[in-house]
Short mmCIF file of C-alpha atoms and ligand atoms in Angstrom, two decimals:
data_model
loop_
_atom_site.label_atom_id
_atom_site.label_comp_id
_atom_site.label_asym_id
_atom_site.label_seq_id
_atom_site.Cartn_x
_atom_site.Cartn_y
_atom_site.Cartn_z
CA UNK A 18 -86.92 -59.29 38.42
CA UNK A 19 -87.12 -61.75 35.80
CA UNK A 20 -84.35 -60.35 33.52
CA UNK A 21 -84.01 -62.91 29.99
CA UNK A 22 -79.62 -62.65 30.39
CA UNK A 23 -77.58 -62.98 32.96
CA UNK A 24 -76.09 -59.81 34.68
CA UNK A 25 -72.55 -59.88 36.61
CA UNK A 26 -72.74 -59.56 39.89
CA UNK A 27 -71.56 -56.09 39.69
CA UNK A 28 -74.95 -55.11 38.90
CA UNK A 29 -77.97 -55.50 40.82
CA UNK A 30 -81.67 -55.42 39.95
CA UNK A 31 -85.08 -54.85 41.75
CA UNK A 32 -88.07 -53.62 40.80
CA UNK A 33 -91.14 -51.26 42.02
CA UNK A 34 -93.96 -51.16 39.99
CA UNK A 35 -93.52 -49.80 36.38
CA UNK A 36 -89.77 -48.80 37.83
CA UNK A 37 -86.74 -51.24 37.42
CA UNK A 38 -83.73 -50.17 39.83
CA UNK A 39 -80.37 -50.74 38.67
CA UNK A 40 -77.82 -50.66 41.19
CA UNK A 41 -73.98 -50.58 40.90
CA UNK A 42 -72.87 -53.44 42.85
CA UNK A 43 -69.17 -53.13 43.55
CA UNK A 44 -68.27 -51.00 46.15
CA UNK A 45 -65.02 -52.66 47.32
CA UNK A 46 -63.34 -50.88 44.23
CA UNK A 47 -65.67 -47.32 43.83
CA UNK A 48 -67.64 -49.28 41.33
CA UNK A 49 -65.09 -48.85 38.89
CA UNK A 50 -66.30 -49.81 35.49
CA UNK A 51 -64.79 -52.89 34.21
CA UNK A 52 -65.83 -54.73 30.75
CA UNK A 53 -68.25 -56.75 32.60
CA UNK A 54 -70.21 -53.93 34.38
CA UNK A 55 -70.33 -52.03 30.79
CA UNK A 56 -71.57 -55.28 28.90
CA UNK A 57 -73.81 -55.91 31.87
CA UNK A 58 -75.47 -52.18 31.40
CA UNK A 59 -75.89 -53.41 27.53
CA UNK A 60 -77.52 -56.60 28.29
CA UNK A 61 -79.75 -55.12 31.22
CA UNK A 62 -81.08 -52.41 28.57
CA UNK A 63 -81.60 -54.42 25.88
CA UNK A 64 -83.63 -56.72 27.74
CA UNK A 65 -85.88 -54.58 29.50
CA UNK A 66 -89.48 -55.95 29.53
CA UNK A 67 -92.13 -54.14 28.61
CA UNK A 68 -93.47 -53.55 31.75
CA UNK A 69 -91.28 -51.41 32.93
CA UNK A 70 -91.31 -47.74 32.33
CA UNK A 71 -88.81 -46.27 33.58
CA UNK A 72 -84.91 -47.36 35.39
CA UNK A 73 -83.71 -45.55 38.45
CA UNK A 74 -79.60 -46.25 37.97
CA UNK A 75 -77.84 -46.17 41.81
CA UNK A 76 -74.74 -47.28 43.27
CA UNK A 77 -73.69 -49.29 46.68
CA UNK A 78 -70.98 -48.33 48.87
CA UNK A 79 -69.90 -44.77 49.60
CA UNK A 80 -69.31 -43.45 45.95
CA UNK A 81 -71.26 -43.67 43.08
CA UNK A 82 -68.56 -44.52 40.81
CA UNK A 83 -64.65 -44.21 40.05
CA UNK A 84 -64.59 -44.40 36.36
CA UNK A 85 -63.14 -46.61 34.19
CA UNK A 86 -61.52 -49.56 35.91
CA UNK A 87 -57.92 -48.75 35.67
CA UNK A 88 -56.41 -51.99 35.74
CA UNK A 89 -57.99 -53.28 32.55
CA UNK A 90 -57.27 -50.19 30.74
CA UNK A 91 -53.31 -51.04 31.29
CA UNK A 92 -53.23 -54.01 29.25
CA UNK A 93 -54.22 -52.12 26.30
CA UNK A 94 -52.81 -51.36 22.84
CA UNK A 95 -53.99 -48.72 20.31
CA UNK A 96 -56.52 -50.77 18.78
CA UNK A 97 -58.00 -52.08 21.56
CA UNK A 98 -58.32 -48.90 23.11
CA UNK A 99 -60.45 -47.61 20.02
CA UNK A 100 -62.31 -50.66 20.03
CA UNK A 101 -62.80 -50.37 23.93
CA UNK A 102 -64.20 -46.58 23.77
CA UNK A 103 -66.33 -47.65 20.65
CA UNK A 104 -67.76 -50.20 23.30
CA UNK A 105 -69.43 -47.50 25.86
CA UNK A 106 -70.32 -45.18 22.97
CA UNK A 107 -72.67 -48.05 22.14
CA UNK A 108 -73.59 -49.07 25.53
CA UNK A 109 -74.17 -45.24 26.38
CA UNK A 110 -76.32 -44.71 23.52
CA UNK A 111 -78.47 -47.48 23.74
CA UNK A 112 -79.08 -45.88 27.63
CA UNK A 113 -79.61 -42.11 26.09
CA UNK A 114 -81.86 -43.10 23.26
CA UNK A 115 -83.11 -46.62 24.93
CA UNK A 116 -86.34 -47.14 25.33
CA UNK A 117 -87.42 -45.80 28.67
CA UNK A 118 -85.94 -42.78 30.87
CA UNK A 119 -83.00 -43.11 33.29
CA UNK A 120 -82.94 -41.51 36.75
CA UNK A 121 -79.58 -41.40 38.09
CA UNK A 122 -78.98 -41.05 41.91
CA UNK A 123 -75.43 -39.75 42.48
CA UNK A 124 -73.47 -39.76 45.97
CA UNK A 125 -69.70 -39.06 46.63
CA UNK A 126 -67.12 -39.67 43.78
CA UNK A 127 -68.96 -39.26 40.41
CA UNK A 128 -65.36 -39.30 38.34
CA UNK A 129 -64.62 -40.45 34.66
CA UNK A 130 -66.44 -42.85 33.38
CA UNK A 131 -68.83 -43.21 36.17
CA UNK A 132 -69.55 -38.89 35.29
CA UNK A 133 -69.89 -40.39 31.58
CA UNK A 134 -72.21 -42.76 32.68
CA UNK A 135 -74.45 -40.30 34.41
CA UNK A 136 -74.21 -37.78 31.30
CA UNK A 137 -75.60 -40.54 29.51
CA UNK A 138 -79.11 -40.63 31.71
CA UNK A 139 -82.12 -38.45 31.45
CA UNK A 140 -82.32 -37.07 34.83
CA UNK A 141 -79.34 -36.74 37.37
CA UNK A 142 -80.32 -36.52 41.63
CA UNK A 143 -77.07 -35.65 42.94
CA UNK A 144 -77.15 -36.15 46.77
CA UNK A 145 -75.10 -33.41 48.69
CA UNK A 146 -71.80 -36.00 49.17
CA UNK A 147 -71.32 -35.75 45.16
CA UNK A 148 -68.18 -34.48 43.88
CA UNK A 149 -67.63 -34.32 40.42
CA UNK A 150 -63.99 -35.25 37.95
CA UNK A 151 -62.32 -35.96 34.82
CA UNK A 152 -59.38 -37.82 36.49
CA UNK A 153 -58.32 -38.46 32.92
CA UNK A 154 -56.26 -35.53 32.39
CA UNK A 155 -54.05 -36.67 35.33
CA UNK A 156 -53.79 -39.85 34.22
CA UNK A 157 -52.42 -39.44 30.94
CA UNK A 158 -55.76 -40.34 29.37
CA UNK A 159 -58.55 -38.75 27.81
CA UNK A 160 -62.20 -39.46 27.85
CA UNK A 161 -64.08 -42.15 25.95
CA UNK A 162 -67.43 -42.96 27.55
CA UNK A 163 -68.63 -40.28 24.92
CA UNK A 164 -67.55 -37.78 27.81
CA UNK A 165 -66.16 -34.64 24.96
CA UNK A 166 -69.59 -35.15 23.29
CA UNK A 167 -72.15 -34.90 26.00
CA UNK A 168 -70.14 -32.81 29.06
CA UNK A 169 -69.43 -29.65 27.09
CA UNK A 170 -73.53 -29.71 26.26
CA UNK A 171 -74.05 -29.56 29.73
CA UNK A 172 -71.45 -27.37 31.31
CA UNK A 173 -69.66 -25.67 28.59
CA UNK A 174 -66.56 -26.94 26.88
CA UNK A 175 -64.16 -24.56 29.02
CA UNK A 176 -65.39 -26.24 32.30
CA UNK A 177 -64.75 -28.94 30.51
CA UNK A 178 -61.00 -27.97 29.75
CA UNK A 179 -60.45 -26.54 33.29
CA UNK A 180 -62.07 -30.30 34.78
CA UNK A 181 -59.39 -32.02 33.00
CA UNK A 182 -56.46 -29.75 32.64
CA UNK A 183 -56.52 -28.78 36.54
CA UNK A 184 -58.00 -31.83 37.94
CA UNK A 185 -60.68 -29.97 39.41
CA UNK A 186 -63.38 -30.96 41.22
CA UNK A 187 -67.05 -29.69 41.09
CA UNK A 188 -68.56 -29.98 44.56
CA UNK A 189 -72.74 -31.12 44.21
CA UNK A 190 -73.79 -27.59 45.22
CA UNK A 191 -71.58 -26.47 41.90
CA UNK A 192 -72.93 -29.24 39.57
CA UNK A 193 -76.31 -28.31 40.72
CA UNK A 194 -75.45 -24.89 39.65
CA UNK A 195 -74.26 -25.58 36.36
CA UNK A 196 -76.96 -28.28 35.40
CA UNK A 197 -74.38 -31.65 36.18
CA UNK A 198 -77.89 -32.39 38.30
CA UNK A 199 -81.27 -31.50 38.09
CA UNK A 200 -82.27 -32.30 42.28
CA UNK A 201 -80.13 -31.89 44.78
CA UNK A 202 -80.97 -33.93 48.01
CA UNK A 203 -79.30 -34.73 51.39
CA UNK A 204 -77.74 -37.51 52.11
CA UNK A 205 -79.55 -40.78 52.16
CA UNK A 206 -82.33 -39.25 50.59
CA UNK A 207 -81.31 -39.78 46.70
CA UNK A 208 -83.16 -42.82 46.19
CA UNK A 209 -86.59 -41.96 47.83
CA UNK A 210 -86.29 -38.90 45.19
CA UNK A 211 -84.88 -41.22 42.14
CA UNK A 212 -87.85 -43.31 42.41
CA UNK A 213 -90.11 -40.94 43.09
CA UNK A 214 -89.03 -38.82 39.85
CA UNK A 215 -88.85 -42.60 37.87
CA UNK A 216 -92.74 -43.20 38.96
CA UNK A 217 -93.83 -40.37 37.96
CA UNK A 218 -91.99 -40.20 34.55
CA UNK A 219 -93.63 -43.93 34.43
CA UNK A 220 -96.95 -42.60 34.09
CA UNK A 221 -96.11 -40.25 31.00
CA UNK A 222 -97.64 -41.32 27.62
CA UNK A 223 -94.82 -43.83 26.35
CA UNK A 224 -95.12 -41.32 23.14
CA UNK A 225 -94.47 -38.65 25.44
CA UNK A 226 -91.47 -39.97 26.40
CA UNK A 227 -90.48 -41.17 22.88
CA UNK A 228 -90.27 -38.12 22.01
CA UNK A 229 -88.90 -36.17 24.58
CA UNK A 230 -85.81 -38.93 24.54
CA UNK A 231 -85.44 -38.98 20.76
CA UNK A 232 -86.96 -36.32 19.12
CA UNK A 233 -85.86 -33.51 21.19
CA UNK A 234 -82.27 -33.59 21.88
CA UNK A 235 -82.07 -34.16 17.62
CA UNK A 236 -83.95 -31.02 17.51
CA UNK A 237 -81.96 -29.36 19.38
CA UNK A 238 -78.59 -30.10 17.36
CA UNK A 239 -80.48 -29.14 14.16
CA UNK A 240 -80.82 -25.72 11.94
CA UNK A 241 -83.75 -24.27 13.07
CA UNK A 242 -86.02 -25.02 9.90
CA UNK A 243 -85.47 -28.79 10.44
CA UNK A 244 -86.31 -28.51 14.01
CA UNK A 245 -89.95 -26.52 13.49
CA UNK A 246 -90.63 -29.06 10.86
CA UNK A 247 -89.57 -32.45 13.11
CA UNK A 248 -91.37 -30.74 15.99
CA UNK A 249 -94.48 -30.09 13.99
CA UNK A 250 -94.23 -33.79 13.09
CA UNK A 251 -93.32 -35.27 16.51
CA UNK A 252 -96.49 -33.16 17.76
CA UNK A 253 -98.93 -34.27 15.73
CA UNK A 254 -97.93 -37.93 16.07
CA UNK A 255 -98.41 -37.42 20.04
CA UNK A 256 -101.21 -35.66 20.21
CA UNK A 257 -103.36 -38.01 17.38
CA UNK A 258 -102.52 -40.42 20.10
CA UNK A 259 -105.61 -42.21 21.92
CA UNK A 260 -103.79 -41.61 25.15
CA UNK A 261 -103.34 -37.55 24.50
CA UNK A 262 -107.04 -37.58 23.56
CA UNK A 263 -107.53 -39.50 26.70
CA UNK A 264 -105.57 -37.27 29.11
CA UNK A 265 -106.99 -34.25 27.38
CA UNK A 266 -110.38 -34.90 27.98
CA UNK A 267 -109.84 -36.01 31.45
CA UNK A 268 -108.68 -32.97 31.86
CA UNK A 269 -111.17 -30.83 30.35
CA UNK A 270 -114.09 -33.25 32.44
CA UNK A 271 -112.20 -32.08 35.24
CA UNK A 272 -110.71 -35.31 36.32
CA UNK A 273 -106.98 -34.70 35.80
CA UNK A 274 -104.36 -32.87 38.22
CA UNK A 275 -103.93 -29.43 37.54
CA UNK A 276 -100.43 -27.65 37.26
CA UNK A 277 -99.81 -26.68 40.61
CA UNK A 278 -97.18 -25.70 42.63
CA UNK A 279 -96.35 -27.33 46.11
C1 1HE B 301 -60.09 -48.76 41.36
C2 1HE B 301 -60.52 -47.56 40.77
C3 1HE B 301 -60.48 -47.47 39.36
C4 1HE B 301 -60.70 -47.37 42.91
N1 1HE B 301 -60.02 -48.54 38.67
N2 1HE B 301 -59.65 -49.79 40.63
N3 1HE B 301 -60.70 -42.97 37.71
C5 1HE B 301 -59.89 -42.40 38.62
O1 1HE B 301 -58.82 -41.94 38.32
C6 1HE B 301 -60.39 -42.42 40.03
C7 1HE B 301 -59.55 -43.38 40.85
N4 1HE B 301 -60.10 -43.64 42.17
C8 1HE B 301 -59.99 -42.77 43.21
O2 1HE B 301 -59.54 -41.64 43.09
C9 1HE B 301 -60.44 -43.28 44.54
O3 1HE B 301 -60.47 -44.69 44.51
C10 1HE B 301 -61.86 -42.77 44.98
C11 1HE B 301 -61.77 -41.27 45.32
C12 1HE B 301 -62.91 -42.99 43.91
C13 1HE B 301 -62.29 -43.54 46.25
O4 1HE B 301 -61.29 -43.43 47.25
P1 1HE B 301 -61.31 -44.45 48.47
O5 1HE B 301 -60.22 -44.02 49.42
O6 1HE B 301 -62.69 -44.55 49.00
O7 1HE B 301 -60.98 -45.90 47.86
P2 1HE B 301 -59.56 -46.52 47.37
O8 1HE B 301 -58.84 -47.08 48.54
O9 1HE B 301 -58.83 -45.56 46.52
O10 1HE B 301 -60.06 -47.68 46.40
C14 1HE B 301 -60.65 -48.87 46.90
C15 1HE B 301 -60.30 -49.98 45.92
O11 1HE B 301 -60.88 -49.69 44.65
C16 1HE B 301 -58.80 -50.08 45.66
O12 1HE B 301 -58.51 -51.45 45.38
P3 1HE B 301 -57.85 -52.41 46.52
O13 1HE B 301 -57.75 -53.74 45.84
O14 1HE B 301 -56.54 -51.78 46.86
O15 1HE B 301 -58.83 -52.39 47.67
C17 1HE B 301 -58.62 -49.27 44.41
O16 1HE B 301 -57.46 -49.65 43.65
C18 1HE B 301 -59.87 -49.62 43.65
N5 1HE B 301 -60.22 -48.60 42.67
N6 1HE B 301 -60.91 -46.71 41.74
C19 1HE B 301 -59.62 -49.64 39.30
N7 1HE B 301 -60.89 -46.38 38.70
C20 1HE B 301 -64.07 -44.76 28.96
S1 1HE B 301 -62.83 -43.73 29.41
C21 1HE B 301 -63.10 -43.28 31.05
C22 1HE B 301 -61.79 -42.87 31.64
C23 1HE B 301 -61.84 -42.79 33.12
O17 1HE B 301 -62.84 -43.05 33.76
S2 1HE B 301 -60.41 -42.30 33.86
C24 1HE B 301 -60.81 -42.05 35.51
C25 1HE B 301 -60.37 -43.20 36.36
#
């Protein structure tokens, strides 16, 4: 895929359709996250064309990924450590409240930063090898991949507190219970599911998706009063859209899907 920057070769792109496919690319060390990889998940969202609609995120090798790479991290001083975390708050954020929805396919070790990562996506397909950490506590560490702000809104901040005080592990049968995934797959099978979520989320109203990326996780953090009134807002602006008029008359001439279950 024609991508305007460079990536490193840590990261690998292809793409199907309206779907780009974003692949962690070094297996020989767990994909650990080094500066590179980060910046490379920067420079990959922010140059996105238009065409495509939605990112499938997946990783080579036999785990998705071990975190921050440790052997950068041991060169660091105080400062640089701020600065360092302030880095994949930004790089996070620009993936949680980018431009188009993430699908991320999880297998074996989803630890640290690489869990971070994941938190950071839209919709997680955990395949039945994934085992979930926050190796941090047992490394002396704490989290900075915006972990302490996103975890404890999707598992509670005591399973937080046990992940890193014990050193833990959540198996994927237990993160599909407590909502660290959304599918839960066998083996092999994550992809297949990834893109087939990441096509169909491709075919929403981009407005749709606007606002179910920005406006709703803000209206969920706010006092009730503000949320009614953003929601009343956010709903008119979708559905004075030509696209919801479209869809809604397709619908009513009988030419759309129904809601179904298969
Ligand atoms: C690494 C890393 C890494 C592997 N940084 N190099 N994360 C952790 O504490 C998890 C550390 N990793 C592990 O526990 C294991 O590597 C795994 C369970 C993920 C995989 O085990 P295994 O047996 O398949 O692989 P391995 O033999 O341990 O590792 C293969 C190579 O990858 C080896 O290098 P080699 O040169 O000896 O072949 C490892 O050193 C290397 N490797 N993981 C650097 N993490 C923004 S704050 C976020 C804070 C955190 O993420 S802390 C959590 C760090």
């Amino acid at each position: 895929m024609a991508q305007r920057q460079k990536l490193p070769k840590s990261l690998k792109v292809e793409r199907r359709g309206a779907v780009a496919i974003l692949t962690l690319a070094r297996p020989e060390k767990r994909n650990a996250l080094n500066d590179a990889t980060v910046l490379g998940l920067e420079t990959f969202f922010a140059t996105l064309p238009a065409s495509v609609k939605a990112v499938v995120l997946a990783a080579q090798g036999t785990h998705f990924s071990a975190g921050l790479d440790l052997s950068e991290l041991k060169i660091l001083g105080t400062e640089d450590g701020i600065e360092h975390s302030r880095v994949w708050h930004r790089v996070f954020d620009r993936i949680e409240f980018g431009r188009v929805p993430v699908v991320t396919v999880m297998h074996g070790a989803v630890v640290g930063g690489g869990l971070e990562l994941a938190a950071a996506t839209h919709i997680r397909v955990a395949e039945r090898s994934a085992y979930y950490a926050l190796p941090e506590g047992s490394r002396g560490i704490f989290v900075g991949g915006g972990g302490s702000v996103r975890l404890p809104r999707l598992i509670g901040v005591t399973r937080m507190m046990d992940l890193m005080l014990t050193g833990r592990t959540y198996g994927a049968e237990e993160g599909q219970a407590l909502g660290l995934s959304h599918y839960l797959v066998e083996p092999g099978d994550g992809l297949a599911k990834g893109l087939e979520l990441a096509k169909r989320i491709a075919t929403n109203s981009p407005t749709t998706n606007f606002a179910v990326m920005h406006a709703l996780p803000r209206i969920a953090e706010q006092d009730r009063a503000s949320g009614y009134l953003m929601e009343s807002m956010m709903a008119a602006i979708a559905q004075g859209n030509d696209e919801a008029k479209k869809r809604i008359t397709a619908f009513l001439e009988k030419r759309a899907a129904k809601v179904t279950r298969k």
